[in-house]
């Protein structure tokens, strides 16, 4: 999804034929970004703060299920058996981790495709070899806020994903959570969706709530602002842009893969990561 074009108010006709987009959503896309930022803090307050929040009982978790098992159960393609030779190769000890980054917007269908079909299956294989970052696309405003293409609800979704990351540095956890809410992105930031995905991925919902509302939302807004400013600084405007070793590797835009010289295949991406990792070690 191209931020620039939409920002210019030129709604792509392709948006019209995307399934799952209600007329309300399409109308939202046309709304000028101008007053959206002002609503973000209000949205934050309304969605999370004002609701009586019976805090999630993390203790309802089966003590038998480790986070690793949860990740595996939610991601059937996880390779349970390590590859031949993998055990003898120390993953963390030597070599620079390969920078691997995805730039997304929480309510963007391209972000869902990109996470589900490329980023997650790749991460499941190379999690020990990459320095992974999930970054957000939006526009920093003069008053210290952020405007999001799909409105304050998307900013809220981005914030919840960033908070999940802050609370759970392990990519298996926060990527699992992000994937979970992305699957139903039109509902973001619906409380039941967030709570359900938090439970499913062992993210502490109370802590998530606290992160999103800390200092009247200023703490989380700063996380989002830093992230969108980073995205801007590296020249990325489309959700979803995947970068490997600080270079654009592949873009998912308007339901298609674009600018993917090495192809959008998971296997090819894994091969490229492993090649760069070996070079770093040498
Ligand atoms: C990962 O990348 C970030 C941003 O470049 C850097 O600050 C951090 O130290 C890196 N972490 C590792 C473990 O290499």
GROMACS .gro file of C-alpha atoms and ligand atoms in nm:
model
  296
    1UNK     CA    1   0.000   0.000   0.000
    2UNK     CA    2   0.147   0.326  -0.108
    3UNK     CA    3   0.135   0.592   0.154
    4UNK     CA    4   0.231   0.876  -0.078
    5UNK     CA    5  -0.044   0.821  -0.330
    6UNK     CA    6  -0.308   0.795  -0.065
    7UNK     CA    7  -0.175   1.094   0.115
    8UNK     CA    8  -0.215   1.291  -0.203
    9UNK     CA    9  -0.583   1.202  -0.183
   10UNK     CA   10  -0.565   0.987  -0.493
   11UNK     CA   11  -0.740   0.675  -0.388
   12UNK     CA   12  -0.630   0.393  -0.609
   13UNK     CA   13  -0.915   0.218  -0.790
   14UNK     CA   14  -0.751  -0.104  -0.682
   15UNK     CA   15  -0.860  -0.027  -0.330
   16UNK     CA   16  -1.218  -0.069  -0.451
   17UNK     CA   17  -1.178  -0.429  -0.547
   18UNK     CA   18  -0.994  -0.540  -0.240
   19UNK     CA   19  -1.209  -0.790  -0.058
   20UNK     CA   20  -1.295  -0.726   0.301
   21UNK     CA   21  -1.290  -0.351   0.270
   22UNK     CA   22  -1.616  -0.200   0.372
   23UNK     CA   23  -1.747   0.120   0.222
   24UNK     CA   24  -1.675   0.278   0.557
   25UNK     CA   25  -1.311   0.184   0.526
   26UNK     CA   26  -1.294   0.320   0.174
   27UNK     CA   27  -1.448   0.640   0.289
   28UNK     CA   28  -1.198   0.659   0.570
   29UNK     CA   29  -0.917   0.632   0.320
   30UNK     CA   30  -1.042   0.944   0.153
   31UNK     CA   31  -1.056   1.141   0.471
   32UNK     CA   32  -0.776   1.390   0.494
   33UNK     CA   33  -0.511   1.301   0.738
   34UNK     CA   34  -0.527   1.640   0.895
   35UNK     CA   35  -0.753   1.589   1.189
   36UNK     CA   36  -0.670   1.224   1.238
   37UNK     CA   37  -0.369   1.284   1.459
   38UNK     CA   38  -0.565   1.487   1.707
   39UNK     CA   39  -0.793   1.193   1.759
   40UNK     CA   40  -0.521   0.944   1.836
   41UNK     CA   41  -0.485   1.029   2.201
   42UNK     CA   42  -0.862   1.043   2.237
   43UNK     CA   43  -0.891   0.707   2.066
   44UNK     CA   44  -0.632   0.568   2.301
   45UNK     CA   45  -0.824   0.686   2.600
   46UNK     CA   46  -1.161   0.568   2.480
   47UNK     CA   47  -1.051   0.230   2.358
   48UNK     CA   48  -0.832   0.123   2.643
   49UNK     CA   49  -0.842   0.355   2.935
   50UNK     CA   50  -1.209   0.420   2.994
   51UNK     CA   51  -1.321   0.062   2.959
   52UNK     CA   52  -1.341  -0.120   3.286
   53UNK     CA   53  -1.052  -0.354   3.234
   54UNK     CA   54  -1.079  -0.681   3.416
   55UNK     CA   55  -0.714  -0.760   3.385
   56UNK     CA   56  -0.627  -1.070   3.199
   57UNK     CA   57  -0.553  -1.362   3.421
   58UNK     CA   58  -0.223  -1.478   3.290
   59UNK     CA   59  -0.238  -1.754   3.546
   60UNK     CA   60  -0.517  -1.918   3.345
   61UNK     CA   61  -0.241  -2.033   3.115
   62UNK     CA   62  -0.165  -2.397   3.130
   63UNK     CA   63   0.164  -2.405   3.314
   64UNK     CA   64   0.258  -2.693   3.087
   65UNK     CA   65   0.264  -2.481   2.774
   66UNK     CA   66   0.587  -2.293   2.730
   67UNK     CA   67   0.599  -1.994   2.500
   68UNK     CA   68   0.792  -2.207   2.256
   69UNK     CA   69   0.511  -2.461   2.246
   70UNK     CA   70   0.255  -2.188   2.194
   71UNK     CA   71   0.453  -2.055   1.901
   72UNK     CA   72   0.475  -2.400   1.750
   73UNK     CA   73   0.110  -2.477   1.800
   74UNK     CA   74   0.009  -2.154   1.628
   75UNK     CA   75   0.252  -2.194   1.344
   76UNK     CA   76   0.223  -2.543   1.204
   77UNK     CA   77   0.503  -2.488   0.955
   78UNK     CA   78   0.749  -2.446   1.238
   79UNK     CA   79   1.026  -2.689   1.186
   80UNK     CA   80   1.037  -2.884   1.508
   81UNK     CA   81   1.334  -3.095   1.409
   82UNK     CA   82   1.646  -2.884   1.370
   83UNK     CA   83   1.810  -2.903   1.032
   84UNK     CA   84   2.101  -3.135   0.992
   85UNK     CA   85   2.415  -2.962   1.107
   86UNK     CA   86   2.226  -2.681   1.277
   87UNK     CA   87   2.306  -2.811   1.622
   88UNK     CA   88   2.678  -2.795   1.560
   89UNK     CA   89   2.659  -2.436   1.440
   90UNK     CA   90   2.655  -2.195   1.732
   91UNK     CA   91   2.383  -1.945   1.649
   92UNK     CA   92   2.463  -1.651   1.873
   93UNK     CA   93   2.829  -1.674   1.939
   94UNK     CA   94   2.991  -1.536   1.629
   95UNK     CA   95   2.917  -1.302   1.347
   96UNK     CA   96   2.702  -0.997   1.315
   97UNK     CA   97   2.334  -1.068   1.293
   98UNK     CA   98   2.187  -0.982   0.955
   99UNK     CA   99   1.958  -0.676   0.966
  100UNK     CA  100   1.609  -0.788   0.862
  101UNK     CA  101   1.319  -0.547   0.873
  102UNK     CA  102   0.956  -0.521   0.772
  103UNK     CA  103   0.778  -0.186   0.748
  104UNK     CA  104   0.405  -0.217   0.796
  105UNK     CA  105   0.078  -0.050   0.896
  106UNK     CA  106  -0.142  -0.249   1.131
  107UNK     CA  107  -0.464  -0.213   0.928
  108UNK     CA  108  -0.311  -0.278   0.587
  109UNK     CA  109  -0.404  -0.595   0.396
  110UNK     CA  110  -0.062  -0.598   0.229
  111UNK     CA  111   0.098  -0.617   0.573
  112UNK     CA  112  -0.106  -0.927   0.650
  113UNK     CA  113   0.000  -1.101   0.327
  114UNK     CA  114   0.359  -1.000   0.381
  115UNK     CA  115   0.382  -1.119   0.741
  116UNK     CA  116   0.192  -1.440   0.678
  117UNK     CA  117   0.353  -1.544   0.351
  118UNK     CA  118   0.709  -1.414   0.379
  119UNK     CA  119   0.823  -1.268   0.709
  120UNK     CA  120   0.694  -1.525   0.955
  121UNK     CA  121   0.787  -1.839   0.763
  122UNK     CA  122   1.132  -1.690   0.712
  123UNK     CA  123   1.174  -1.592   1.075
  124UNK     CA  124   1.082  -1.942   1.184
  125UNK     CA  125   1.395  -2.062   1.006
  126UNK     CA  126   1.646  -1.783   1.064
  127UNK     CA  127   1.544  -1.624   1.394
  128UNK     CA  128   1.894  -1.679   1.538
  129UNK     CA  129   2.073  -1.523   1.242
  130UNK     CA  130   1.889  -1.194   1.201
  131UNK     CA  131   1.844  -0.874   1.391
  132UNK     CA  132   1.475  -0.832   1.318
  133UNK     CA  133   1.286  -0.505   1.338
  134UNK     CA  134   0.918  -0.439   1.275
  135UNK     CA  135   0.875  -0.075   1.181
  136UNK     CA  136   0.571   0.137   1.110
  137UNK     CA  137   0.465   0.371   0.834
  138UNK     CA  138   0.291   0.695   0.918
  139UNK     CA  139   0.344   1.066   0.924
  140UNK     CA  140   0.497   1.247   1.219
  141UNK     CA  141   0.302   1.565   1.291
  142UNK     CA  142   0.428   1.900   1.411
  143UNK     CA  143   0.268   1.861   1.751
  144UNK     CA  144   0.455   1.544   1.843
  145UNK     CA  145   0.187   1.303   1.724
  146UNK     CA  146   0.157   1.064   1.434
  147UNK     CA  147  -0.097   1.043   1.153
  148UNK     CA  148  -0.183   0.696   1.031
  149UNK     CA  149  -0.322   0.622   0.688
  150UNK     CA  150  -0.616   0.420   0.818
  151UNK     CA  151  -0.686   0.660   1.100
  152UNK     CA  152  -0.642   0.662   1.477
  153UNK     CA  153  -0.748   0.298   1.504
  154UNK     CA  154  -0.444   0.204   1.297
  155UNK     CA  155  -0.216   0.419   1.512
  156UNK     CA  156  -0.361   0.235   1.812
  157UNK     CA  157  -0.292  -0.101   1.647
  158UNK     CA  158   0.065   0.003   1.568
  159UNK     CA  159   0.109   0.113   1.929
  160UNK     CA  160  -0.022  -0.216   2.066
  161UNK     CA  161   0.219  -0.407   1.842
  162UNK     CA  162   0.509  -0.187   1.949
  163UNK     CA  163   0.414  -0.233   2.314
  164UNK     CA  164   0.392  -0.610   2.265
  165UNK     CA  165   0.747  -0.590   2.130
  166UNK     CA  166   0.870  -0.374   2.420
  167UNK     CA  167   0.722  -0.619   2.669
  168UNK     CA  168   0.838  -0.930   2.484
  169UNK     CA  169   1.168  -0.878   2.301
  170UNK     CA  170   1.151  -1.234   2.168
  171UNK     CA  171   1.030  -1.208   1.805
  172UNK     CA  172   0.844  -1.536   1.843
  173UNK     CA  173   0.614  -1.371   2.093
  174UNK     CA  174   0.558  -1.026   1.950
  175UNK     CA  175   0.551  -1.142   1.588
  176UNK     CA  176   0.303  -1.412   1.681
  177UNK     CA  177   0.085  -1.153   1.851
  178UNK     CA  178   0.116  -0.912   1.558
  179UNK     CA  179   0.031  -1.187   1.310
  180UNK     CA  180  -0.269  -1.283   1.520
  181UNK     CA  181  -0.427  -0.937   1.522
  182UNK     CA  182  -0.329  -0.878   1.158
  183UNK     CA  183  -0.538  -1.177   1.054
  184UNK     CA  184  -0.842  -0.973   1.154
  185UNK     CA  185  -0.701  -0.629   1.079
  186UNK     CA  186  -1.039  -0.463   1.009
  187UNK     CA  187  -1.123  -0.524   1.378
  188UNK     CA  188  -0.807  -0.359   1.515
  189UNK     CA  189  -0.805  -0.231   1.792
  190UNK     CA  190  -1.118  -0.415   1.908
  191UNK     CA  191  -1.064  -0.513   2.269
  192UNK     CA  192  -1.174  -0.875   2.231
  193UNK     CA  193  -0.939  -0.926   1.940
  194UNK     CA  194  -0.644  -0.778   2.128
  195UNK     CA  195  -0.720  -0.969   2.444
  196UNK     CA  196  -0.768  -1.297   2.259
  197UNK     CA  197  -0.442  -1.264   2.069
  198UNK     CA  198  -0.258  -1.158   2.384
  199UNK     CA  199  -0.383  -1.468   2.561
  200UNK     CA  200  -0.296  -1.689   2.268
  201UNK     CA  201   0.061  -1.561   2.250
  202UNK     CA  202   0.139  -1.519   2.620
  203UNK     CA  203   0.144  -1.141   2.602
  204UNK     CA  204   0.038  -0.987   2.934
  205UNK     CA  205  -0.275  -0.791   2.843
  206UNK     CA  206  -0.265  -0.577   3.157
  207UNK     CA  207   0.094  -0.480   3.081
  208UNK     CA  208  -0.003  -0.409   2.721
  209UNK     CA  209  -0.277  -0.180   2.845
  210UNK     CA  210  -0.039  -0.009   3.083
  211UNK     CA  211   0.218   0.044   2.808
  212UNK     CA  212  -0.038   0.193   2.571
  213UNK     CA  213  -0.172   0.436   2.831
  214UNK     CA  214   0.146   0.522   3.025
  215UNK     CA  215   0.192   0.898   3.071
  216UNK     CA  216  -0.146   0.962   2.906
  217UNK     CA  217  -0.030   0.768   2.603
  218UNK     CA  218   0.280   0.979   2.554
  219UNK     CA  219   0.520   0.690   2.613
  220UNK     CA  220   0.357   0.474   2.344
  221UNK     CA  221   0.319   0.768   2.108
  222UNK     CA  222   0.692   0.823   2.133
  223UNK     CA  223   0.754   0.459   2.043
  224UNK     CA  224   0.537   0.503   1.735
  225UNK     CA  225   0.692   0.833   1.644
  226UNK     CA  226   1.044   0.696   1.667
  227UNK     CA  227   0.940   0.406   1.448
  228UNK     CA  228   0.773   0.611   1.173
  229UNK     CA  229   1.061   0.855   1.175
  230UNK     CA  230   1.304   0.571   1.125
  231UNK     CA  231   1.093   0.441   0.834
  232UNK     CA  232   1.092   0.786   0.682
  233UNK     CA  233   1.466   0.822   0.730
  234UNK     CA  234   1.536   0.504   0.534
  235UNK     CA  235   1.304   0.620   0.255
  236UNK     CA  236   1.033   0.356   0.289
  237UNK     CA  237   0.674   0.460   0.205
  238UNK     CA  238   0.496   0.136   0.120
  239UNK     CA  239   0.337  -0.121   0.345
  240UNK     CA  240   0.471  -0.378   0.335
  241UNK     CA  241   0.837  -0.323   0.255
  242UNK     CA  242   1.078  -0.598   0.351
  243UNK     CA  243   1.443  -0.500   0.383
  244UNK     CA  244   1.738  -0.729   0.420
  245UNK     CA  245   2.081  -0.600   0.521
  246UNK     CA  246   1.939  -0.245   0.507
  247UNK     CA  247   1.836  -0.278   0.142
  248UNK     CA  248   1.488  -0.320  -0.002
  249UNK     CA  249   1.440  -0.691  -0.063
  250UNK     CA  250   1.075  -0.709  -0.162
  251UNK     CA  251   0.755  -0.504  -0.147
  252UNK     CA  252   0.396  -0.620  -0.107
  253UNK     CA  253   0.170  -0.352  -0.251
  254UNK     CA  254  -0.193  -0.355  -0.369
  255UNK     CA  255  -0.207  -0.730  -0.323
  256UNK     CA  256   0.098  -0.801  -0.537
  257UNK     CA  257   0.469  -0.855  -0.489
  258UNK     CA  258   0.674  -0.575  -0.644
  259UNK     CA  259   1.041  -0.483  -0.655
  260UNK     CA  260   1.148  -0.832  -0.559
  261UNK     CA  261   1.455  -0.904  -0.776
  262UNK     CA  262   1.527  -1.221  -0.578
  263UNK     CA  263   1.162  -1.321  -0.585
  264UNK     CA  264   0.907  -1.331  -0.304
  265UNK     CA  265   0.985  -1.688  -0.208
  266UNK     CA  266   1.054  -1.786   0.152
  267UNK     CA  267   1.325  -2.030   0.051
  268UNK     CA  268   1.517  -1.769  -0.150
  269UNK     CA  269   1.499  -1.523   0.136
  270UNK     CA  270   1.630  -1.783   0.380
  271UNK     CA  271   1.917  -1.864   0.144
  272UNK     CA  272   2.001  -1.494   0.120
  273UNK     CA  273   1.995  -1.451   0.498
  274UNK     CA  274   2.222  -1.750   0.545
  275UNK     CA  275   2.462  -1.625   0.281
  276UNK     CA  276   2.488  -1.283   0.448
  277UNK     CA  277   2.526  -1.444   0.789
  278UNK     CA  278   2.816  -1.657   0.667
  279UNK     CA  279   2.979  -1.351   0.509
  280UNK     CA  280   2.948  -1.167   0.838
  281UNK     CA  281   3.121  -1.448   1.018
  282UNK     CA  282   3.409  -1.461   0.777
  283LIG     C1  283   1.998  -0.466   1.613
  283LIG     O1  284   1.987  -0.348   1.539
  283LIG     C2  285   1.967  -0.232   1.618
  283LIG     C3  286   1.940  -0.116   1.525
  283LIG     O2  287   2.037  -0.107   1.425
  283LIG     C4  288   2.088  -0.212   1.707
  283LIG     O3  289   2.070  -0.098   1.786
  283LIG     C5  290   2.107  -0.334   1.794
  283LIG     O4  291   2.222  -0.322   1.872
  283LIG     C6  292   2.114  -0.460   1.709
  283LIG     N1  293   2.114  -0.576   1.796
  283LIG     C7  294   2.199  -0.679   1.778
  283LIG     C8  295   2.183  -0.790   1.876
  283LIG     O5  296   2.280  -0.685   1.688
   0.00000   0.00000   0.00000
